[in-house]
CSV table of C-alpha atoms in Angstrom, one decimal:
chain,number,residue,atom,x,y,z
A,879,UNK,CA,74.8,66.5,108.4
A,880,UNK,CA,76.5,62.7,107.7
A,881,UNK,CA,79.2,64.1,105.2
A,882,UNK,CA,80.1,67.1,107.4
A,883,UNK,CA,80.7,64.9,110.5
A,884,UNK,CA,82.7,62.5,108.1
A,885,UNK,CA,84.7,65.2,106.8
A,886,UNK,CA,85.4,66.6,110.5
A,887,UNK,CA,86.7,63.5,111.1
A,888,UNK,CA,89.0,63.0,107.9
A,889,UNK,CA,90.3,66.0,108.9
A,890,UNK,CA,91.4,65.3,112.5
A,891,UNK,CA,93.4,62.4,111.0
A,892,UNK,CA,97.6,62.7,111.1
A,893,UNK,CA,98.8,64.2,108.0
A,894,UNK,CA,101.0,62.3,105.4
A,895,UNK,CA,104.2,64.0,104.8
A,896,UNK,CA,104.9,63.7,100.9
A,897,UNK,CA,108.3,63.7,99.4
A,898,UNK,CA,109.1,66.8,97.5
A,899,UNK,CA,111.6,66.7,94.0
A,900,UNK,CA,114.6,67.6,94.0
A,901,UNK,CA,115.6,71.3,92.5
A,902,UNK,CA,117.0,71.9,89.2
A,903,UNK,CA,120.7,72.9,89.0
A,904,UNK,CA,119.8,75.5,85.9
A,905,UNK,CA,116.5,76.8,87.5
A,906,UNK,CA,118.9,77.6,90.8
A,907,UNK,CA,121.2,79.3,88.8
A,908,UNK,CA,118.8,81.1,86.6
A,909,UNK,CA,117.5,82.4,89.5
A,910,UNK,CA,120.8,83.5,91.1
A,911,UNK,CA,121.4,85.3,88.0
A,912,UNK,CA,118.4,87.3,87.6
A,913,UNK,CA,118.7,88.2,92.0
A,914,UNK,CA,122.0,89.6,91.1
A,915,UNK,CA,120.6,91.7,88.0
A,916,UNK,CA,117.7,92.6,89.9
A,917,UNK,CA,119.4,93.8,92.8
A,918,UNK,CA,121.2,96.8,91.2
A,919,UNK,CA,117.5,98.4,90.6
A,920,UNK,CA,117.0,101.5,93.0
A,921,UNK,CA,114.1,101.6,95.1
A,922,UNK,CA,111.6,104.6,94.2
A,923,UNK,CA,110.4,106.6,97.2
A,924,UNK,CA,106.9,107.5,97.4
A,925,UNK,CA,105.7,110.7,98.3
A,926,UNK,CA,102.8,112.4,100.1
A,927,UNK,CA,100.7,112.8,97.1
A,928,UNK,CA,100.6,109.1,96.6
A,929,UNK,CA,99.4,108.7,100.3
A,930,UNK,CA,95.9,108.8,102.4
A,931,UNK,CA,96.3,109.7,105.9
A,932,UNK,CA,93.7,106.5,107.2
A,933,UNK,CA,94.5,106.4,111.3
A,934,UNK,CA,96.4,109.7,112.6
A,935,UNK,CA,97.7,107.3,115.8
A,936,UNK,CA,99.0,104.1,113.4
A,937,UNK,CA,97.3,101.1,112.0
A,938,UNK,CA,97.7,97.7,113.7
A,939,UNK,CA,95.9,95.9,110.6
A,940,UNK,CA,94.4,96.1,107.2
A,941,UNK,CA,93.5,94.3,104.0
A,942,UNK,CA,92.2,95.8,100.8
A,943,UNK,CA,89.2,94.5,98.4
A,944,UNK,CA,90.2,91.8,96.0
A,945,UNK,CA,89.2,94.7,93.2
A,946,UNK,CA,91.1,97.5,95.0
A,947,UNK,CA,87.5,99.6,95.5
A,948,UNK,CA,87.3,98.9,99.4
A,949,UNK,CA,89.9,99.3,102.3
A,950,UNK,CA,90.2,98.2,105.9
A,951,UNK,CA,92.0,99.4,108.7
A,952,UNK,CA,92.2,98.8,112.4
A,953,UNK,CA,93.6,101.3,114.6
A,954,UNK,CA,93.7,101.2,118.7
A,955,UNK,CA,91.6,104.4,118.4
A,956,UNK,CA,89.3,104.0,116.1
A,957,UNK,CA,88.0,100.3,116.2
A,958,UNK,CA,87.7,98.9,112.7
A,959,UNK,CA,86.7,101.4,109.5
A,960,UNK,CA,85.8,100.6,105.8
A,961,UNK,CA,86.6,103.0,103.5
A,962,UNK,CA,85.8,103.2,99.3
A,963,UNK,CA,88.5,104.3,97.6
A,964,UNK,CA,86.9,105.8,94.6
A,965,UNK,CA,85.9,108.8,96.1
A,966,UNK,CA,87.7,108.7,99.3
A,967,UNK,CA,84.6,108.4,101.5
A,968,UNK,CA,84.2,106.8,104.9
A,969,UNK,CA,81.9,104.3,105.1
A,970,UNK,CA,81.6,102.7,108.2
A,971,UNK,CA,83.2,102.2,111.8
A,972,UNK,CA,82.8,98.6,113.4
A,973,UNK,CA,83.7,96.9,117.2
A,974,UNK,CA,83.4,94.0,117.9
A,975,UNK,CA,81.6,95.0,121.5
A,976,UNK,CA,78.7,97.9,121.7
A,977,UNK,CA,80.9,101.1,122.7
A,978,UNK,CA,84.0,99.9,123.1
A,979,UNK,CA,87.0,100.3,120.6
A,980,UNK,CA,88.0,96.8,119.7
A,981,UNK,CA,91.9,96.3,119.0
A,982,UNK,CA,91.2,94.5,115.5
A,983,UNK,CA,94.2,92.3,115.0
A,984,UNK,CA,93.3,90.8,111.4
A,985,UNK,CA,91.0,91.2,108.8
A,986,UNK,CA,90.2,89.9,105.2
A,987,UNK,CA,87.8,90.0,102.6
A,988,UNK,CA,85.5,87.6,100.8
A,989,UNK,CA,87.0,86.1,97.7
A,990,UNK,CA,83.8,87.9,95.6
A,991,UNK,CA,84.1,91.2,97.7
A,992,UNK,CA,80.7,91.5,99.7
A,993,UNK,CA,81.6,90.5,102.9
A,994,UNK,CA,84.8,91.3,105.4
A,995,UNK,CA,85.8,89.1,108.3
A,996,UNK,CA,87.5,91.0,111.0
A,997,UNK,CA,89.4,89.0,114.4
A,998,UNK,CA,90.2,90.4,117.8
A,999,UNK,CA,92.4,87.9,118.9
A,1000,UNK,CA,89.7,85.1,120.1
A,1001,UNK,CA,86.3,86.6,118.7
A,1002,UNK,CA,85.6,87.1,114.7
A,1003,UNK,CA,83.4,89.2,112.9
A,1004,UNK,CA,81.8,88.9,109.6
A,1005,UNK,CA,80.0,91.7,108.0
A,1006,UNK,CA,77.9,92.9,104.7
A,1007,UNK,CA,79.6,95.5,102.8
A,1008,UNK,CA,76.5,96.2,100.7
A,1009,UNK,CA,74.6,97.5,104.5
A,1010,UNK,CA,77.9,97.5,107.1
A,1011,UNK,CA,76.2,95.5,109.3
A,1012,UNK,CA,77.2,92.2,111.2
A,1013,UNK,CA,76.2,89.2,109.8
A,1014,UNK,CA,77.6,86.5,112.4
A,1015,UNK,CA,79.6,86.4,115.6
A,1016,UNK,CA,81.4,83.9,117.1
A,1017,UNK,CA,84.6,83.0,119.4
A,1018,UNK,CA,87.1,80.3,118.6
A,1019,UNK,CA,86.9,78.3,121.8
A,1020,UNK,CA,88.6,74.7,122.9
A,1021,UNK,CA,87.6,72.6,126.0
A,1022,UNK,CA,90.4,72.5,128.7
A,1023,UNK,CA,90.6,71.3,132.2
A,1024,UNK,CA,91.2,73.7,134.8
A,1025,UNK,CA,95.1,73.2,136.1
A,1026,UNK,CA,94.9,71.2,139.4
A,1027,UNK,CA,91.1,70.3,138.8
A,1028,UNK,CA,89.1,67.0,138.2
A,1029,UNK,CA,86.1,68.4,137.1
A,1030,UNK,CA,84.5,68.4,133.5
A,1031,UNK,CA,86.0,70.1,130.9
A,1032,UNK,CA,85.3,74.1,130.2
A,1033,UNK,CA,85.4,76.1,127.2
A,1034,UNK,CA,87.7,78.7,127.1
A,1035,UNK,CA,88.7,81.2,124.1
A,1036,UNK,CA,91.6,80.0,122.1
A,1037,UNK,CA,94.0,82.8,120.5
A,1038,UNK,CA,93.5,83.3,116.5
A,1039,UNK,CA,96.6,84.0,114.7
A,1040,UNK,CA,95.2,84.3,111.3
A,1041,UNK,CA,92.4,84.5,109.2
A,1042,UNK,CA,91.2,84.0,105.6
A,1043,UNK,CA,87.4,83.6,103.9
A,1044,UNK,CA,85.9,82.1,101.2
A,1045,UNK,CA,83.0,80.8,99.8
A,1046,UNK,CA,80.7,80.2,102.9
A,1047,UNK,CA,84.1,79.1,105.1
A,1048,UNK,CA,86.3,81.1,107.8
A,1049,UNK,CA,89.7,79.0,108.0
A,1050,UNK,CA,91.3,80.5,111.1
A,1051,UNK,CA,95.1,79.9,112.8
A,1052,UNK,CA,95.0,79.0,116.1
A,1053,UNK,CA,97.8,79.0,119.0
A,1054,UNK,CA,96.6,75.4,119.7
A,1055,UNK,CA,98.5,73.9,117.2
A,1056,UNK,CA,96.1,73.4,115.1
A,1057,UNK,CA,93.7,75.3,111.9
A,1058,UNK,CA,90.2,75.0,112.2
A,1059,UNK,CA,87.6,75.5,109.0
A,1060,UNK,CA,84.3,77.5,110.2
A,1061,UNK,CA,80.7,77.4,108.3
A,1062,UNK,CA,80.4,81.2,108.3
A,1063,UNK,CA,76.3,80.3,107.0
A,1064,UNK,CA,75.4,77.6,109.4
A,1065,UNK,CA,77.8,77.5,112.0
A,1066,UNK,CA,80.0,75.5,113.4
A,1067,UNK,CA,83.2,73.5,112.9
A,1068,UNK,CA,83.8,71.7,109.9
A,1069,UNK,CA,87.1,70.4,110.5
A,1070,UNK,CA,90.9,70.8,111.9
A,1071,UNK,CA,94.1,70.9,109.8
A,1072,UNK,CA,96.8,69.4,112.8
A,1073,UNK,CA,100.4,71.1,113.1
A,1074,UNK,CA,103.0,70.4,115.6
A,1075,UNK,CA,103.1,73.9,116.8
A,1076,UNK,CA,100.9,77.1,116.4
A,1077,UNK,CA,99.4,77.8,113.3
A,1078,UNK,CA,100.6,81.6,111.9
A,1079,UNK,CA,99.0,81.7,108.8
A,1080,UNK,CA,96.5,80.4,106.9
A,1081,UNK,CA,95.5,80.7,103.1
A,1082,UNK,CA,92.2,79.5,100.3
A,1083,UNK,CA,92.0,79.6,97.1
A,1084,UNK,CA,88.9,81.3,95.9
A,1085,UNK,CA,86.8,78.1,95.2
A,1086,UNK,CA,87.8,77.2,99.0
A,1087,UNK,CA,88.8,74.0,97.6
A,1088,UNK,CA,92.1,73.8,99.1
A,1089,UNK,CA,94.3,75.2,101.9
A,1090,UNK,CA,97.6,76.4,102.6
A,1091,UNK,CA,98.3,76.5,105.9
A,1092,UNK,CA,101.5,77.8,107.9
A,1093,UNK,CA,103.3,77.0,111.1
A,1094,UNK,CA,106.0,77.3,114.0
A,1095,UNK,CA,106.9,73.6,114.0
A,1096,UNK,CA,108.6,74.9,110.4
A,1097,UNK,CA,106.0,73.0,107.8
A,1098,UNK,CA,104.1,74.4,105.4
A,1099,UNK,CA,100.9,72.5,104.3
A,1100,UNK,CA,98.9,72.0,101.4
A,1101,UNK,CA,95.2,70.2,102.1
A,1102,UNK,CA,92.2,69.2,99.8
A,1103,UNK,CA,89.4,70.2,102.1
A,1104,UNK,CA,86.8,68.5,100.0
A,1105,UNK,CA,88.8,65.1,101.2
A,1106,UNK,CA,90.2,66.3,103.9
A,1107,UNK,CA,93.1,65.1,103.5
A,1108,UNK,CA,97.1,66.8,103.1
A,1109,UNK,CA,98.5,66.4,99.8
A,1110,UNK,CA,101.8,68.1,99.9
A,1111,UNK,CA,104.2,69.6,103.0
A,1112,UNK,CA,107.4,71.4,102.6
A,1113,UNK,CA,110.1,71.2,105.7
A,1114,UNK,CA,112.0,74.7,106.8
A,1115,UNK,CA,114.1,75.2,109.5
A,1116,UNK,CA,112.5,78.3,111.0
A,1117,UNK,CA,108.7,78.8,111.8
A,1118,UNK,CA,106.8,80.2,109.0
A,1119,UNK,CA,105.9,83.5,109.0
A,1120,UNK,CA,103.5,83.3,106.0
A,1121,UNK,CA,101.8,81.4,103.4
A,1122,UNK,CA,99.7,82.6,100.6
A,1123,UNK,CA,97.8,80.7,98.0
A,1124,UNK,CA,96.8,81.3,94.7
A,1125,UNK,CA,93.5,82.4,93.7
A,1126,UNK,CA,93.4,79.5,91.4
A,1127,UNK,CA,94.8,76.9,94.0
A,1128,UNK,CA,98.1,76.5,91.3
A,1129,UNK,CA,100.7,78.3,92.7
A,1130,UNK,CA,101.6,78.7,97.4
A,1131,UNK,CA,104.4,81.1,98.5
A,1132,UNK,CA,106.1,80.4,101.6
A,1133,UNK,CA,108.0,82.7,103.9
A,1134,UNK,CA,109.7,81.6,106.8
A,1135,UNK,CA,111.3,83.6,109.8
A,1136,UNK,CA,114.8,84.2,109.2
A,1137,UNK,CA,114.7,81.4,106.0
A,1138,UNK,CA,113.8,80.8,102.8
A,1139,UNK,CA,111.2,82.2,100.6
A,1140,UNK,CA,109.7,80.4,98.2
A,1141,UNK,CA,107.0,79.7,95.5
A,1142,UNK,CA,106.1,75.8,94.7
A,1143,UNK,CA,103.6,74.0,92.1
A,1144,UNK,CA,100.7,72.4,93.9
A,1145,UNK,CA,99.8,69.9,90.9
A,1146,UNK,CA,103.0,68.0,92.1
A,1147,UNK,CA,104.7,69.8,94.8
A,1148,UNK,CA,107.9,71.4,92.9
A,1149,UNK,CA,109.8,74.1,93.9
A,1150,UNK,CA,109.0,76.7,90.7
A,1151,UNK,CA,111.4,79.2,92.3
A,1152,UNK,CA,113.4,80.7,95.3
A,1153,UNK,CA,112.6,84.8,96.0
A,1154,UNK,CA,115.2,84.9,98.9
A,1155,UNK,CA,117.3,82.5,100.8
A,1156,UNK,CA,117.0,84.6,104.0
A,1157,UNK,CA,113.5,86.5,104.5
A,1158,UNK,CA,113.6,90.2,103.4
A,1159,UNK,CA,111.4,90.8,106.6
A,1160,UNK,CA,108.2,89.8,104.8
A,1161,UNK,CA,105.2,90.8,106.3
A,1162,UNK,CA,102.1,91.1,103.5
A,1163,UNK,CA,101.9,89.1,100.3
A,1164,UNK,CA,99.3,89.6,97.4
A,1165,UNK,CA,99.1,87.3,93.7
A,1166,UNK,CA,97.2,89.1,91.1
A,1167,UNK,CA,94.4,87.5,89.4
A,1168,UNK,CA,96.7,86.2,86.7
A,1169,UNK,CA,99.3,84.9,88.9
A,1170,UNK,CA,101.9,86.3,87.1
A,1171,UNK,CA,103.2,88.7,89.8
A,1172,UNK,CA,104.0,88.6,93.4
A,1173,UNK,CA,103.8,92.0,95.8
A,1174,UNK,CA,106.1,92.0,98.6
A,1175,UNK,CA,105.4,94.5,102.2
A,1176,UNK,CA,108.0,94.1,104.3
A,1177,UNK,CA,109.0,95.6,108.0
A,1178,UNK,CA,111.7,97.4,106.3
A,1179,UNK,CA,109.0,100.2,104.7
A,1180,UNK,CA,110.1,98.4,101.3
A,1181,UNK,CA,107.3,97.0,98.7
A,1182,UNK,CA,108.5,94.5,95.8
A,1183,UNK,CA,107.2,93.5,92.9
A,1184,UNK,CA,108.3,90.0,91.5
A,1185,UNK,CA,107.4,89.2,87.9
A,1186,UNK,CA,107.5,85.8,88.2
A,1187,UNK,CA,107.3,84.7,84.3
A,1188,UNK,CA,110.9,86.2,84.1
A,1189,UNK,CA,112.1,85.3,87.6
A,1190,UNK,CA,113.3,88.7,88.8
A,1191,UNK,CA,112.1,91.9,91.0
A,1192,UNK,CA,110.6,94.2,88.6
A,1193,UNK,CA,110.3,97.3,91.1
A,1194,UNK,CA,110.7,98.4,94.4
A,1195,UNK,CA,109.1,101.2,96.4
A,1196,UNK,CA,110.1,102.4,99.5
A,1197,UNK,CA,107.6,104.6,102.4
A,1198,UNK,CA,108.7,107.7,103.7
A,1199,UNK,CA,109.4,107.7,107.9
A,1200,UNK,CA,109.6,110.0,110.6
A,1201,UNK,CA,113.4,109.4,111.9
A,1202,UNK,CA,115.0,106.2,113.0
A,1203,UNK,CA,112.5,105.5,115.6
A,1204,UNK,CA,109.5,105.7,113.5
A,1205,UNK,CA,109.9,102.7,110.9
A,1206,UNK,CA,106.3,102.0,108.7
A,1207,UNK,CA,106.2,98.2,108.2
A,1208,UNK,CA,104.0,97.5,105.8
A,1209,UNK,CA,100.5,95.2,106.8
A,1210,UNK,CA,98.7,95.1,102.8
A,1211,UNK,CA,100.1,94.8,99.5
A,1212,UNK,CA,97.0,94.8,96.6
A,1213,UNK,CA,97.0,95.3,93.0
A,1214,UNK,CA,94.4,98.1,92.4
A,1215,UNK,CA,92.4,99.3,89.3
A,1216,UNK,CA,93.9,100.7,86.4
A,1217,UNK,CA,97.7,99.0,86.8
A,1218,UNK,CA,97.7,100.6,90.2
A,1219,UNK,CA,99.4,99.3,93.6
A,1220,UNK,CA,98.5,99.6,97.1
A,1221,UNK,CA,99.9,99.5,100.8
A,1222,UNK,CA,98.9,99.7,103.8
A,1223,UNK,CA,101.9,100.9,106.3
A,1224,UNK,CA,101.8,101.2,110.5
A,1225,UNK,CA,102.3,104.5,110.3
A,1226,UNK,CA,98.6,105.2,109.5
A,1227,UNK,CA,99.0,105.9,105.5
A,1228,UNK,CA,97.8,103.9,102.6
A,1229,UNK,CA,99.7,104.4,99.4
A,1230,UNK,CA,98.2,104.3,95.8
A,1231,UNK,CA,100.8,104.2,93.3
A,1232,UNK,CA,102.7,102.5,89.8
């Protein structure tokens, strides 16, 4: 109980910002060159056959399996529902209250693929795939003082703006400036990751080692959670939309509103390459397992793939719409079995294709 306390309290400590090196003159203009070859590829339009109708009223959220076998989606109208894609077969429907349809804002699963972790907004979820059922609930709450009181304290919910899982830790985003790390086994805080602003994304690698964490005061932040301590931050000008990190810890992508796009070493904090000087509208990320491409879901209904051993987009994909008014943005990006990709789009369809 000592060394948890002691790490709670490592954590609550300012963070140091670190100086970052400089960019390499050739590696910016490598890059430059492959964008401009890249960008003369056409974008390949994918058809009904490659889509499963998943929520006939549009999906609000969704994540896919780290293998590709299981699927999430949240709808307004359905609750939450885990589907195996092998065979196409429903497998179970989950609320967050008994007969009531909960709005399911985020989900994400375990880094081994048994459990999924599922957020309303201030509650979260976590449930067994092997039996569907719920294996913990709790709320993500912060004591305040009533405006105009002078009475104790009271805890209240705090909004969650993101969510990942691993190992036996929930690392949730909150609007309170601030990321806090859950024991998903035993309960309770373990620590806080501070920003200066609310926290929009959050990111572990699969040993839950390390963080990546993502936020509107424009900083992305890289933490050892074992010390609890920040090793590297990167300065935008724009809040960050979203951070992903590696499965291995190496390797963080960066995406911020309206800015730049980028991927950086977390050995020593270098910048390893730029996607995009202005966002594309990025609103899913996925790294597979041998980090040697990045999948892109955007707003726009377009899906990239960046092999990122050659610096350049390998393919893009574009979802069908219904007219002007009825844009898909894309909410999951997953590389599936057998050489396969997936997405998830709002418009209610998941895609399987290559």
């Amino acid at each position: 109980a000592s060394d948890v306390y002691k790490r709670q309290d490592l954590m609550r400590s300012k963070p140091t910002k670190e100086k970052i090196a400089n960019k390499s003159t050739l590696l910016r203009l490598g890059l430059l060159l492959g964008f401009l070859t890249s960008c003369t590829d056409s974008a390949v339009s994918l058809n009904t056959e490659q889509a499963t109708l998943r929520a006939g009223q549009g999906t609000i959220s969704s994540a896919f399996s780290r293998d590709g076998q299981f699927e999430f989606v949240g709808s307004f109208h359905h609750g939450g529902d885990l589907w195996r894609r092998s065979d196409n077969e429903h497998l179970y429907s989950w609320n967050h209250k008994k007969d009531q349809y909960s709005a399911i804002r985020s989900a994400v699963f375990s880094e081994d693929d048994k459990f999924v972790a599922t957020t309303t907004g201030d509650s979260v979820v976590i449930w067994e795939i092997a039996t569907g059922q719920s294996m913990r609930f709790f709320q993500s709450v912060i004591d305040r003082q009533p405006p105009g009181s002078i009475g104790p304290n009271i805890s209240t919910p705090e909004r969650i703006l993101a969510i990942d899982m691993a190992k036996n830790y929930i690392l949730l985003g909150q609007e309170n400036n601030q990321a806090v790390v859950f024991d998903s086994l035993r309960g309770g805080i373990i620590g806080t990751l501070p920003h200066d602003g609310p926290v929009s994304s959050v990111s572990l690698d699969d040993s839950a080692n390390f963080a990546a964490t993502g936020s509107h005061d424009g900083y992305v932040r890289y933490w050892s959670l074992d010390a609890g301590e920040q090793l590297f931050s990167w300065q935008h000008n724009q809040p960050i939309d979203l951070v992903l990190l590696s499965p291995s810890g190496k390797l963080i992508v960066g995406a911020a509103y309206k800015g730049a796009v980028s991927l950086w070493y977390t050995s020593d904090g270098r910048e390893a390459m730029q996607f995009y000087k202005v966002n594309q509208g990025i609103t899913a990320l996925a790294l597979n397992q041998a980090e040697t491409k990045l999948l892109i879901g955007t707003s726009r209904e377009k899906i990239i793939l960046w092999d990122l051993e050659n610096q350049r987009i390998a393919k893009t994909w574009t979802v069908p719409n219904d007219g002007p008014w009825h844009k898909a943005a894309i909410l999951s990006v997953a590389f599936g079995m057998e050489q396969r990709y997936l997405a998830a789009a709002s418009n209610g369809y998941t895609y399987a294709f290559d």
